[in-house]
Short mmCIF file of C-alpha atoms and ligand atoms in Angstrom, two decimals:
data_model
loop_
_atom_site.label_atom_id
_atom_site.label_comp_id
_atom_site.label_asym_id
_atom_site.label_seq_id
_atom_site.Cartn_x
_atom_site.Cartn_y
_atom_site.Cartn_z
CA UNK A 1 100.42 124.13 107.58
CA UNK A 2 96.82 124.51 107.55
CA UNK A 3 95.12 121.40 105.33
CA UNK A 4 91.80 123.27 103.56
CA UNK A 5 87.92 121.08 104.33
CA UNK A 6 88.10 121.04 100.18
CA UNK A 7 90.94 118.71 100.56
CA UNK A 8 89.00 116.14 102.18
CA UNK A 9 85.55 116.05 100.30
CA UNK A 10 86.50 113.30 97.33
CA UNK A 11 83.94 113.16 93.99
CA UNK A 12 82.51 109.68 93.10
CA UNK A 13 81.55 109.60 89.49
CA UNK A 14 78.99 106.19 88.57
CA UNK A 15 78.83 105.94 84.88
CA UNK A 16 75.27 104.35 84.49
CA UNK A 17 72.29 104.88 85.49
CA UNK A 18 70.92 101.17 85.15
CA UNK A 19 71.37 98.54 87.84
CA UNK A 20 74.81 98.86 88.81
CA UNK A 21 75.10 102.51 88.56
CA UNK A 22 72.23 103.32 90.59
CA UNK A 23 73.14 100.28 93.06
CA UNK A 24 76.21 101.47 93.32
CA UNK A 25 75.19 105.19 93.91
CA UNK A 26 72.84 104.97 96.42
CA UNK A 27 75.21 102.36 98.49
CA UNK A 28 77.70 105.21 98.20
CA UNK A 29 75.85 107.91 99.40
CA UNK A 30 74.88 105.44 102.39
CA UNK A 31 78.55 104.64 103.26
CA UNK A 32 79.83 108.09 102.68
CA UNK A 33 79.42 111.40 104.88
CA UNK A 34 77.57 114.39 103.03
CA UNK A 35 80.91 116.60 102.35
CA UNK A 36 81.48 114.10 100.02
CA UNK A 37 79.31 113.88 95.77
CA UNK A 38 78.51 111.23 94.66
CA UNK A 39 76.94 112.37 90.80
CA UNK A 40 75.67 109.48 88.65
CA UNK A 41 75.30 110.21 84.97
CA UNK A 42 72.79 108.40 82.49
CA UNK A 43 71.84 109.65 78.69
CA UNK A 44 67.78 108.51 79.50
CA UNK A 45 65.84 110.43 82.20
CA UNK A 46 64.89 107.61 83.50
CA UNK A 47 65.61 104.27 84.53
CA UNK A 48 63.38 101.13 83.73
CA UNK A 49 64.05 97.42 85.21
CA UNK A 50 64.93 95.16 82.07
CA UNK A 51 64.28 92.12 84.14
CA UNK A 52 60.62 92.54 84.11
CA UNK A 53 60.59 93.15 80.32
CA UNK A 54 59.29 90.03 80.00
CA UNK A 55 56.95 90.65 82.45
CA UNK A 56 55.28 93.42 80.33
CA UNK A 57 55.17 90.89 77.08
CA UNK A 58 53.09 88.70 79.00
CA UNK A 59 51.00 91.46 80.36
CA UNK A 60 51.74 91.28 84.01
CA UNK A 61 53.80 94.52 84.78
CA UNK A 62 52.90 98.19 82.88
CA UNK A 63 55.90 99.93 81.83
CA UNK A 64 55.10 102.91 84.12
CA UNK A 65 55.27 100.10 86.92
CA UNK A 66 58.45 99.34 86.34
CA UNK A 67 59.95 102.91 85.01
CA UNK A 68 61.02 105.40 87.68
CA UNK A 69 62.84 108.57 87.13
CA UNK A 70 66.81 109.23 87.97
CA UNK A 71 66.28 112.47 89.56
CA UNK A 72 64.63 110.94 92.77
CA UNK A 73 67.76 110.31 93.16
CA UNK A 74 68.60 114.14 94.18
CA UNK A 75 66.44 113.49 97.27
CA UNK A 76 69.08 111.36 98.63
CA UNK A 77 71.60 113.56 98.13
CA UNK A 78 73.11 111.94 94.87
CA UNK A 79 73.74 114.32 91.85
CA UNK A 80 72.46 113.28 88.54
CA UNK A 81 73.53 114.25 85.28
CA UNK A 82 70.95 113.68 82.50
CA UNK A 83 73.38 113.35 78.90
CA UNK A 84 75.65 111.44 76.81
CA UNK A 85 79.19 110.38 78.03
CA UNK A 86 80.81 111.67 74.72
CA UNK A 87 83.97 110.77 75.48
CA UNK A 88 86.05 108.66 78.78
CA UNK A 89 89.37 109.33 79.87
CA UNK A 90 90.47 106.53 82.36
CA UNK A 91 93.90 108.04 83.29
CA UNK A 92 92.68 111.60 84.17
CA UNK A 93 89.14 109.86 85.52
CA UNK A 94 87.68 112.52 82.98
CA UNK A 95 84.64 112.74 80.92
CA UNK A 96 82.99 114.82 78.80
CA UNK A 97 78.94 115.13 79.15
CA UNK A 98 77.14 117.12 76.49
CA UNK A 99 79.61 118.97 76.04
CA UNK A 100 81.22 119.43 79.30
CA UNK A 101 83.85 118.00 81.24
CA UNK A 102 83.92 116.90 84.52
CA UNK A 103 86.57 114.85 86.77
CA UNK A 104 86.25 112.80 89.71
CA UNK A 105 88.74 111.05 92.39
CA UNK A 106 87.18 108.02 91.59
CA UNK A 107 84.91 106.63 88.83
CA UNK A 108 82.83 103.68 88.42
CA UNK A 109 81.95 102.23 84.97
CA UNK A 110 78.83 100.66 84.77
CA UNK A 111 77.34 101.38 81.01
CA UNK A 112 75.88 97.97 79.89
CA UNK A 113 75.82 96.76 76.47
CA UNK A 114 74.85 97.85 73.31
CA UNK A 115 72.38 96.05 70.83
CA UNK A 116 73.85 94.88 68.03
CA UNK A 117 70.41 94.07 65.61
CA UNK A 118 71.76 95.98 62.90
CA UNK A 119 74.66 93.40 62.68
CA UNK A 120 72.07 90.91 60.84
CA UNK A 121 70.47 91.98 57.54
CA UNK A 122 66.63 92.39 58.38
CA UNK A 123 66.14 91.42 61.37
CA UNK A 124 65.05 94.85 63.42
CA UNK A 125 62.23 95.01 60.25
CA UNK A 126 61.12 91.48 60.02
CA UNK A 127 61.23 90.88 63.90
CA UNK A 128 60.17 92.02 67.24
CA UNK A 129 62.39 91.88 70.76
CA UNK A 130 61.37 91.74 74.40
CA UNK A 131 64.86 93.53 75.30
CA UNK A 132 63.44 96.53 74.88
CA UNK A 133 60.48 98.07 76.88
CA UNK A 134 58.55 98.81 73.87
CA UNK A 135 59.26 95.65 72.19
CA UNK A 136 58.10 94.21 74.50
CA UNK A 137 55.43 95.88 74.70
CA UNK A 138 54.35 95.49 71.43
CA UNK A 139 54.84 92.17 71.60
CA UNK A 140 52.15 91.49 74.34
CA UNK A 141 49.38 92.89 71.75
CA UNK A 142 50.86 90.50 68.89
CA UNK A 143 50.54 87.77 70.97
CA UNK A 144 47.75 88.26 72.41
CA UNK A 145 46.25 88.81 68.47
CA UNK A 146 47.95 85.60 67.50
CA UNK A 147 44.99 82.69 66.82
CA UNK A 148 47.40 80.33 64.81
CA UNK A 149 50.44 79.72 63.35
CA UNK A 150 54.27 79.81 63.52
CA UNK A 151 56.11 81.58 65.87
CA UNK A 152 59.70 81.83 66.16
CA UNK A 153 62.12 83.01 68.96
CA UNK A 154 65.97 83.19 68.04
CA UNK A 155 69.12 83.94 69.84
CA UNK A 156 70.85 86.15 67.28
CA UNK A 157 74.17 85.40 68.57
CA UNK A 158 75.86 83.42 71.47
CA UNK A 159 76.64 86.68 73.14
CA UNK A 160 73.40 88.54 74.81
CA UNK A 161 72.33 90.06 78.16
CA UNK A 162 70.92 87.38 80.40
CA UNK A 163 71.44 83.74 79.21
CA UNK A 164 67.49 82.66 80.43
CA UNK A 165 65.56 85.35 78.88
CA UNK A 166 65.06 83.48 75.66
CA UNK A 167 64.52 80.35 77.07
CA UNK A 168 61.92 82.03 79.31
CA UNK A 169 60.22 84.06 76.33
CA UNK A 170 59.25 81.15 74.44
CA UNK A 171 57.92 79.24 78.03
CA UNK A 172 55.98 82.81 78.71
CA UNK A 173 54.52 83.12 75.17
CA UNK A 174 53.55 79.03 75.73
CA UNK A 175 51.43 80.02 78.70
CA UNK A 176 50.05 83.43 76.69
CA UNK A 177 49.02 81.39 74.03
CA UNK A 178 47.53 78.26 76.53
CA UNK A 179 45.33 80.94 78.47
CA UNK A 180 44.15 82.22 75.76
CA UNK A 181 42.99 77.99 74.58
CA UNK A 182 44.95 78.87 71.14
CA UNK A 183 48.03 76.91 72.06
CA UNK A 184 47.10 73.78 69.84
CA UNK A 185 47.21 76.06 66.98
CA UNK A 186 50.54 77.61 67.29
CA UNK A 187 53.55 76.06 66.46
CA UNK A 188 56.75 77.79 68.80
CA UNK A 189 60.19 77.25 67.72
CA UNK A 190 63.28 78.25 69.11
CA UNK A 191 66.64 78.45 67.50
CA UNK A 192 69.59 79.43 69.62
CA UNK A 193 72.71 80.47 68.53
CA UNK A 194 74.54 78.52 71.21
CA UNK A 195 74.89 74.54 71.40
CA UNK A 196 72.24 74.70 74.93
CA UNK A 197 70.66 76.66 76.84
CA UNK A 198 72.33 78.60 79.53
CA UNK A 199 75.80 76.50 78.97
CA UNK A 200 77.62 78.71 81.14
CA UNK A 201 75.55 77.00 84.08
CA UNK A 202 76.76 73.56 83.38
CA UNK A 203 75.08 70.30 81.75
CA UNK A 204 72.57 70.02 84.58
CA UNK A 205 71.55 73.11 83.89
CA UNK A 206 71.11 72.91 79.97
CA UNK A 207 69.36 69.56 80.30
CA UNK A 208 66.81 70.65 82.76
CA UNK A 209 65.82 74.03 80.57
CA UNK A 210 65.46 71.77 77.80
CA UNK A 211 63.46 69.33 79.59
CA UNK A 212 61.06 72.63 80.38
CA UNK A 213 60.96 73.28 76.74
CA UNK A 214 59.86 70.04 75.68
CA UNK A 215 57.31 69.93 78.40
CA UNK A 216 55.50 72.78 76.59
CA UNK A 217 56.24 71.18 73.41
CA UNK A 218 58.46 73.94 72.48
CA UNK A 219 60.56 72.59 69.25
CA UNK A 220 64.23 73.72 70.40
CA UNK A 221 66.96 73.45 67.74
CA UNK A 222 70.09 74.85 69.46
CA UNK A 223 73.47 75.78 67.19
CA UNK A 224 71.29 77.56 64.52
CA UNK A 225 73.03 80.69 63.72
CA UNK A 226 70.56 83.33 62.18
CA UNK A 227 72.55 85.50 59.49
CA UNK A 228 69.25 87.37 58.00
CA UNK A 229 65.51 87.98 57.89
CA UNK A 230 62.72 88.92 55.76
CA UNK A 231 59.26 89.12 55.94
CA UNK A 232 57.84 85.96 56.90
CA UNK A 233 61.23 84.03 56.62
CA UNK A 234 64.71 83.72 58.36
CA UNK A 235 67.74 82.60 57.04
CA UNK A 236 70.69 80.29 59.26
CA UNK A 237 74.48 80.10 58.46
CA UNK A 238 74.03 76.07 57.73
CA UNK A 239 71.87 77.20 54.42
CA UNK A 240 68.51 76.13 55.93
CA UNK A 241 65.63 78.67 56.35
CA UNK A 242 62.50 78.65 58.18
CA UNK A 243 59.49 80.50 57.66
CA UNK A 244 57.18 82.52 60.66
CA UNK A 245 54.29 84.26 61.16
CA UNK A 246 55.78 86.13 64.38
CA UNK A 247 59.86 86.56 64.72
CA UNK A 248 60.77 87.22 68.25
CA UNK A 249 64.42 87.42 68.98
CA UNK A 250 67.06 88.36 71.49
CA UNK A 251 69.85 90.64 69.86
CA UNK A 252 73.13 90.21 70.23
CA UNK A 253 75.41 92.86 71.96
CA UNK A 254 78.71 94.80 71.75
CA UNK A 255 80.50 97.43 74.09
CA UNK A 256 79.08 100.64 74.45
CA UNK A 257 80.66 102.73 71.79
CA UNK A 258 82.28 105.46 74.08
CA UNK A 259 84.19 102.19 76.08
CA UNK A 260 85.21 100.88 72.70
CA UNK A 261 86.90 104.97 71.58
CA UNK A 262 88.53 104.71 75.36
CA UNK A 263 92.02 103.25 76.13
CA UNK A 264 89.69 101.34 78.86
CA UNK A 265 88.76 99.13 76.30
CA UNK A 266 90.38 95.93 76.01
CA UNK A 267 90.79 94.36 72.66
CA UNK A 268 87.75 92.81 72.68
CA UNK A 269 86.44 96.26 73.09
CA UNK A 270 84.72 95.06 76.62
CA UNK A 271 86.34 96.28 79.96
CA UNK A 272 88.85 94.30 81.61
CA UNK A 273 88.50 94.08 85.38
CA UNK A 274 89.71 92.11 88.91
CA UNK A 275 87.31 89.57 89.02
CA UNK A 276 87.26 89.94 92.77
CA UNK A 277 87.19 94.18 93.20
CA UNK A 278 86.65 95.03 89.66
CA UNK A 279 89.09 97.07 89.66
CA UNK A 280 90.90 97.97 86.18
CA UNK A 281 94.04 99.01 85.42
CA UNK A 282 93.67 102.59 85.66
CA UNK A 283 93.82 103.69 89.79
CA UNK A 284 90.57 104.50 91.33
CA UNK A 285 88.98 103.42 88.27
CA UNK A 286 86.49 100.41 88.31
CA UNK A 287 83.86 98.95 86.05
CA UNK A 288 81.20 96.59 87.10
CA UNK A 289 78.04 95.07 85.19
CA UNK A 290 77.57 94.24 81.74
CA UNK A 291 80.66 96.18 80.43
CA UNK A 292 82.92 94.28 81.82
CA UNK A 293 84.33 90.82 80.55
CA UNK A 294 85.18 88.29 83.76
CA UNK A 295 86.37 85.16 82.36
CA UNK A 296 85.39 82.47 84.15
CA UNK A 297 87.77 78.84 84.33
CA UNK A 298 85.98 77.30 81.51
CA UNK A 299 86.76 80.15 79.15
CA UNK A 300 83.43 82.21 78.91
CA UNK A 301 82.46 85.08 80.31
CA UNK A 302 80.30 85.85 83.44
CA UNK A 303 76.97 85.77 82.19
CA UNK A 304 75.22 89.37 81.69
CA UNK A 305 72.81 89.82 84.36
CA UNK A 306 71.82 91.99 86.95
CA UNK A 307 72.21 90.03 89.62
CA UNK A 308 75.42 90.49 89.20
CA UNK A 309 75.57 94.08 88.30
CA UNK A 310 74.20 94.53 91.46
CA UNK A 311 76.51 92.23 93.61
CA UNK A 312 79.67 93.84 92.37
CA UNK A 313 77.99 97.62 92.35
CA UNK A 314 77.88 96.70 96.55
CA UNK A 315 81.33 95.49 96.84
CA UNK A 316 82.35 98.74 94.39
CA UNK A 317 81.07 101.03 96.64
CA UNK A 318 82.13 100.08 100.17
CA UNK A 319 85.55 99.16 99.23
CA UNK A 320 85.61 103.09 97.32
CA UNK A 321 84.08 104.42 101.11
CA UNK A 322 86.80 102.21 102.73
CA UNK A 323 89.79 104.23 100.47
CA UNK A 324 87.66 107.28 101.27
CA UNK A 325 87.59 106.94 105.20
CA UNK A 326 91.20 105.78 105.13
CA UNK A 327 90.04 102.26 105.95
CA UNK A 328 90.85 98.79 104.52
CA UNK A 329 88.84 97.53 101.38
CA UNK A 330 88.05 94.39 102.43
CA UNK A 331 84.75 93.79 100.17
CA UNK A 332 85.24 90.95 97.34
CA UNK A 333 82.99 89.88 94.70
CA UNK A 334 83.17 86.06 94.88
CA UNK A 335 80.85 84.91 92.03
CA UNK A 336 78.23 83.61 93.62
CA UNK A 337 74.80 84.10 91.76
CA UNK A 338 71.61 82.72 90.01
CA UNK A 339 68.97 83.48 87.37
CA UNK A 340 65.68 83.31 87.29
CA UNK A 341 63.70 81.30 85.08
CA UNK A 342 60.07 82.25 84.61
CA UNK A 343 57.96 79.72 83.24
CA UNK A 344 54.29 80.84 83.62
CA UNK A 345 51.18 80.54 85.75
CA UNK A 346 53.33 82.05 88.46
CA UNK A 347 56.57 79.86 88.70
CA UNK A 348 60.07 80.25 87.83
CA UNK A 349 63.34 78.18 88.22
CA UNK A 350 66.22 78.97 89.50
CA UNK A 351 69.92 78.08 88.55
CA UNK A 352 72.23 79.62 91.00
CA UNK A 353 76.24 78.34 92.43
CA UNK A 354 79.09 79.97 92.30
CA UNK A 355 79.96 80.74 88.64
CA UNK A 356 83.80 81.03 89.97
CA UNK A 357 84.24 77.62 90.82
CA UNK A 358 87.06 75.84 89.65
CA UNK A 359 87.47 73.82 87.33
CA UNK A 360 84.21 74.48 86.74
CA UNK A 361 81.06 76.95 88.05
CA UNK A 362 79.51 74.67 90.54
CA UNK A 363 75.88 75.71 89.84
CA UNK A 364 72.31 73.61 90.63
CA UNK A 365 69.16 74.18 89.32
CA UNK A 366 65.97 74.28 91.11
CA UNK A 367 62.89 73.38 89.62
CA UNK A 368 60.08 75.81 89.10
CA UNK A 369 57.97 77.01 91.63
CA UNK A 370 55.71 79.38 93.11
CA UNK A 371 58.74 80.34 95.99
CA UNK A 372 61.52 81.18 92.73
CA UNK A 373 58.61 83.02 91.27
CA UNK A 374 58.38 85.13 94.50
CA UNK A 375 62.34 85.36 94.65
CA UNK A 376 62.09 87.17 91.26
CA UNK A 377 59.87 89.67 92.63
CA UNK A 378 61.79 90.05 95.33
CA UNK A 379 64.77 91.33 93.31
CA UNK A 380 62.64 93.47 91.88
CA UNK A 381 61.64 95.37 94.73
CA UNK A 382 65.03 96.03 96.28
CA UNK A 383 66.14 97.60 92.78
CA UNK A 384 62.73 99.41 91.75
CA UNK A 385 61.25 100.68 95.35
CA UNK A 386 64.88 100.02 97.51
CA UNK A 387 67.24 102.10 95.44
CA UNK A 388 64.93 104.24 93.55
C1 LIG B 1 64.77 90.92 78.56
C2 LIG B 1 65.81 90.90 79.63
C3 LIG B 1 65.59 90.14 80.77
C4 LIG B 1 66.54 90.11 81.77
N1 LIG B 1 66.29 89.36 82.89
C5 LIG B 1 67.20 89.34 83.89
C6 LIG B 1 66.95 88.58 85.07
O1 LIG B 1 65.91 87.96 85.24
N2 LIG B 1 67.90 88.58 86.04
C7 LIG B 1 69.07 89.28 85.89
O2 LIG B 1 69.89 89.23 86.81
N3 LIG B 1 69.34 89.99 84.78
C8 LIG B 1 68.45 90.06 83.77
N4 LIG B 1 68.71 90.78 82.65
C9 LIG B 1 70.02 91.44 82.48
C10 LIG B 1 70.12 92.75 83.23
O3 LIG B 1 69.09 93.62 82.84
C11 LIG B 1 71.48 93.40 82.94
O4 LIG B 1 72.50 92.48 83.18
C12 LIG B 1 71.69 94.61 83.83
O5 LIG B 1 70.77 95.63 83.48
C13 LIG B 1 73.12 95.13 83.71
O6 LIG B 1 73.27 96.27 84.51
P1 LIG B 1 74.34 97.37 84.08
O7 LIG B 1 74.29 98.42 85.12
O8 LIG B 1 75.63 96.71 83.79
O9 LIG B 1 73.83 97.93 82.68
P2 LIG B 1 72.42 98.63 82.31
O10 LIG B 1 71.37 98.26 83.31
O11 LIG B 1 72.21 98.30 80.90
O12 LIG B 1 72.74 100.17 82.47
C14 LIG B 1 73.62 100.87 81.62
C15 LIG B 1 73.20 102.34 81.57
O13 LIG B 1 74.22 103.10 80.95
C16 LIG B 1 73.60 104.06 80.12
N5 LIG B 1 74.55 104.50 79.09
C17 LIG B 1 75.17 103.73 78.16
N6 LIG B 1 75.99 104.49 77.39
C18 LIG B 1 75.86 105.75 77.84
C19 LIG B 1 76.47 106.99 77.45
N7 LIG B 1 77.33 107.09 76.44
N8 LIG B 1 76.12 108.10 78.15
C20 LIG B 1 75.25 108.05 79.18
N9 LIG B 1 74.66 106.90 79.59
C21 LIG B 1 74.96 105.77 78.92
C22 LIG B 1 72.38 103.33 79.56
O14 LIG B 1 71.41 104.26 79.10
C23 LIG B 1 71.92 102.53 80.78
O15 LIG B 1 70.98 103.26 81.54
C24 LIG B 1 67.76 90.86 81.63
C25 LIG B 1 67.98 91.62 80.48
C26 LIG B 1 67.01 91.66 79.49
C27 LIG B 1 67.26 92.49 78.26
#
């Protein structure tokens, strides 16, 4: 019996066009022979590198720097959809774009997280974030305007996308406000939801970003739970309040809504995956990045960051080439990561280990320094010029 060409060209579908999805994508189209699509689908045009958000606060990156469209993708042979993923249907590998449906042999979930500001009374009106290009944005001219005063940065919840960017906000608005010789004016206070920073990372860790903090003489009160804002003033869940003349906060997150509607959704509404091939439940269906929800031994969650995004987009990609080309799948996500931590004048630190270590992540910090500061860079390039 004659076996049709058709019957060997396989459809890759990357939900995502962030850092996983267009990781993933363009390691796909390298591993995989042209017969073969690999489409990637996003709801923006284009894609911009949330990492260097706070970058553009404290005026060292433009957003068109870090902004490139999705369709240069097409040059390397990789479809792109520009719309809204209305609807996901894991069993079937199905979903519906704008409208239209489309089905793949195998699928790859990467849509992030959604904000979750509206979840405390006030706070998108009385505050500004950096986790948004034009908040941040905004935030480098209201910083740069500030001559005096109070400002606050808050963790709105213990749940947000990249445990250091907080803790490196309030260190980049410190050096803002020393260059500009106003710093002995300003008061900066950070409340974070959580008991320390970066807790995930171990004690170690915690105690050496709060040593950072109280370096710069950066007032840290940690386990302050923000439950609403007005003008001027924010409100915690112990009864205190605090008054500000700039609010600056992280928002807290929840799963992208079309996850949540999807029988991919676990009860917690985030995506349930192998921690090793992220691999979920439904065959030839995986989800990587932010969606998912990797417990680690100590009972949280693999931090959100794009670090690892990326990591698991690789080993998503050449184990679906593998199943493609009849091989093995061999490739295995094994935990092993870091975040930055910028502090200013051109350093960051670095906490990195393997956050799968039993009983506990087994991660070390390393003190700031123009080399971490490069290393950040670094991982800017390979997702901004490398993949895009
Ligand atoms: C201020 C800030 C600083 C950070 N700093 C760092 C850092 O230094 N290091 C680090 O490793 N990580 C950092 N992160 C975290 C990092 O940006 C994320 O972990 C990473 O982007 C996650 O990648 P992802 O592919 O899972 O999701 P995303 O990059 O968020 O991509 C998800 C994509 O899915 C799209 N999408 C969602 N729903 C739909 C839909 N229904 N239809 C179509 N498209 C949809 C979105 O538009 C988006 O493009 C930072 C984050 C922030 C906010």
């Amino acid at each position: 019996m004659a076996v049709s060409k058709e019957s060997f060209r396989k459809t890759v579908l990357v939900l995502g066009g962030g850092v996983g999805g267009v990781a993933c994508a363009n390691r796909l189209r390298r591993r995989l022979d042209r017969r073969h699509r690999v489409i990637l689908v996003n709801k923006d045009p284009d894609f911009s590198f949330a990492a260097s958000y706070l970058w553009v606060m404290s005026g060292k990156r433009q957003p068109t720097q870090i902004t490139r469209p999705l369709k240069a993708l097409e040059r390397r042979g990789i479809e792109v959809v520009i719309g809204n993923i209305e609807t996901l249907d894991p069993s079937n590998r199905t979903v519906v774009v704008d409208g239209r449906q489309t089905s793949a042999d195998h699928l790859v979930v990467s849509l992030g997280a959604e904000y979750a500001a509206d979840t405390i009374p006030g706070l998108q009106e009385a505050g500004e974030t950096f986790a948004i290009l034009d908040g941040a944005q905004r935030l480098n001219s209201k910083i740069k305007a500030v001559t005096k005063g109070r400002i606050l940065v808050v963790t709105a919840a213990p749940l947000y996308r990249c445990p250091a960017a907080p803790y490196e906000a309030a260190l980049l608005i410190d050096a803002m406000l020393r260059n500009n010789h106003v710093r002995e004016n300003v008061d900066i206070v950070l409340h974070s939801a959580e008991p320390a920073p970066m807790g995930v990372a171990g004690a170690n860790v915690s105690a050496a970003v709060t040593s950072m903090l109280s370096d710069r003489k950066i007032d840290y009160r940690p386990s302050q739970q923000i439950t609403s804002a007005q003008s001027g003033r924010v409100n915690f869940a112990a009864g205190e309040s605090e008054a500000f003349d700039l609010l600056v906060y992280m928002p807290p997150i929840r799963p992208p809504s079309v996850i949540s509607a999807s029988s991919l959704a676990s009860p917690s509404g985030w995506i349930n995956a192998d921690r090793n091939t992220l691999a979920t439940q439904f065959p030839g269906v995986y989800a990587i990045g932010d969606n998912t929800h990797l417990p680690l031994s100590i009972g949280k969650p693999l931090p959100r960051a794009g670090v690892f995004a990326h990591a698991q987009a690789l080993v998503v990609a050449d184990n679906i080439a593998a199943t493609i080309r009849h091989q093995t799948a061999t490739a295995s996500f094994d935990g092993h990561g870091g975040c930055f931590i910028e502090t200013g004048f051109g350093k960051a630190g670095y906490g990195s280990g393997d956050f799968y270590g039993e009983p506990s992540p087994t991660v070390s910090i390393h003190q700031p320094s123009r080399r971490r500061h490069l290393g950040k860079v670094m991982f800017e390039y390979n997702v901004i010029r490398r993949w895009l």
